[in-house]
Amino acid sequence: MLNTDTEGVLQEAATGALPGWERVEELARAAHARYRAVDDGTVADYIPVLAEADPAWFGIAVAETGGALHEVGETGVAFSIQSISKAFVYALVCEEFGHERIGELVGVDNTGLPFNSVIALELNGGHPMNPMVNAGAIASTALVPGATAAEKWESIQAGLSRFAGRELEVDERVFVSESATNSRNQALARLLQSYGRLDADPGETVELYTRQCSLLVTASDIAVMGATLADGGVNPVTRERVVSADVARDTLAVLAANGLYERSGEWLFQIGLPAKSGVSGGIVAVAPGKGAIGTFSPRLDEAGNSVRGERATAYLSRTLGLNIFASIDARATEGKQR
Ligand code: GLU
C-alpha cells in the first residue's frame, strides 16, 4: 500500500475554495518541513543523465486558480518533465480532435501494468489503453497537429509553454541520453504501426516524444500547468485560454484513472486528486476549481513516483480539504464560515 505517512493528520472536507493565502502558505511550509528529511526511494537511472540529480532536492509549489503562487524549497530547480508531458500533450490533441475521437483512438482505461509495457498493448489487440502509458502517449504525440516533424514539435513546445506561462526549453543532454537508450519506446511505436494504430513515422514520432519528455520545467511550472487544468483550461497567471473547459475536464478524468502508473487506484484512494508523475521526480496534482500542487524530489518508489512528493501531496490534500471524495453532512456546516 502507498505510504503517505499522514497518520493523525486531520482530513478537511472538500469545499468549493481554498482557505486564505496565509493558510495555504503555512501548510505548504509545514509539508516541506515534515517530509524533507525522508530519504526512502532511489533516483531513476534507466535514463543515464537522470542519475545525476541531487537526491536532496525538494520543492513544493501551490498555484491557485486566482493566480497566487506559493513556493517552498527547490521550486526553481529545472528538471526534465518526462511523463508529466503526457498529460498536456493529451490535452492538446483532445483540443484538436475532440472527446469522442481521442477516446476511441487512445483509450482511457488503466492497464494495471508498468508504463512501458509491451504486453498491455498486445493483450488489447494493439489498441493503446490510455494516454498516460508510453504506448498511448506515443500514439497521442503522433496526432499532434503539423505537416512535418518540425511543425509538430513547434505545436508541442508552444502548447506546453502556454500551459506553463513561459517559454520551455529542451535539455539536450537528457534528449541525447534518452535517445540512446529508448529502444523499448521504439519497439512500442513499431508495434503500434504493425497494428495500424500509428499514422506517422515511428522513428520520427519517438524522437518527438523523447524531445517532449526532455523539456525543462520547475515545480512552480508544473503547478501552474496543473492549475490551468484546474481553471477550466485558462492559465491563472497569464489568463490565456490554453484548452477548452471540456478538454481540461477530460484530461483530469484520465489523470484520475491513470496518472500514477499502476499505483493510480491507491493514489486516488489515499489522496483523492487527479495527478501525473514522472521519473525525474515531479508530481502535479490538480484540485478542480481551486489550483494545483507541483512537487519535485528525485527519490522514487518502485512504481516510479517521487516519495517526498507523494507524501507532501497527501498532507496538503488532507489539510487543504482537496480530496474530491471528502464530504461532510451539509447540516453540520450550516451557518459556519468555511
Ligand atoms: N521519457 C520516459 C520514458 O518514456 C518517461 C517515463 C516516465 O516519466 O514515466 O521512458
mmCIF file of C-alpha atoms in Angstrom, residues 6 8 34 70 75 86 91 116 124 136 138 151 191 221 258 268 296 302 329:
data_model
loop_
_atom_site.group_PDB
_atom_site.id
_atom_site.type_symbol
_atom_site.label_atom_id
_atom_site.label_comp_id
_atom_site.label_asym_id
_atom_site.label_seq_id
_atom_site.Cartn_x
_atom_site.Cartn_y
_atom_site.Cartn_z
ATOM 1 C CA THR A 6 -0.482 11.122 7.142
ATOM 2 C CA GLY A 8 -3.140 11.745 12.660
ATOM 3 C CA ARG A 34 7.562 17.465 7.649
ATOM 4 C CA HIS A 70 3.313 29.537 -3.100
ATOM 5 C CA THR A 75 10.986 25.224 -6.683
ATOM 6 C CA LYS A 86 1.856 13.144 -21.465
ATOM 7 C CA ALA A 91 -4.941 17.868 -23.689
ATOM 8 C CA ASN A 116 6.376 0.899 -20.798
ATOM 9 C CA ASN A 124 -5.552 -5.195 -26.030
ATOM 10 C CA GLY A 136 -0.847 5.704 -25.610
ATOM 11 C CA ILE A 138 3.405 7.865 -28.324
ATOM 12 C CA GLU A 151 5.750 21.770 -37.210
ATOM 13 C CA LEU A 191 4.175 -2.397 -32.652
ATOM 14 C CA ASP A 221 5.962 25.440 -13.720
ATOM 15 C CA ASN A 258 -4.057 6.577 -14.912
ATOM 16 C CA LEU A 268 -6.882 8.078 -5.608
ATOM 17 C CA PHE A 296 9.813 17.885 -7.195
ATOM 18 C CA GLU A 302 9.251 1.114 -7.000
ATOM 19 C CA ASP A 329 -23.018 16.297 6.419
#
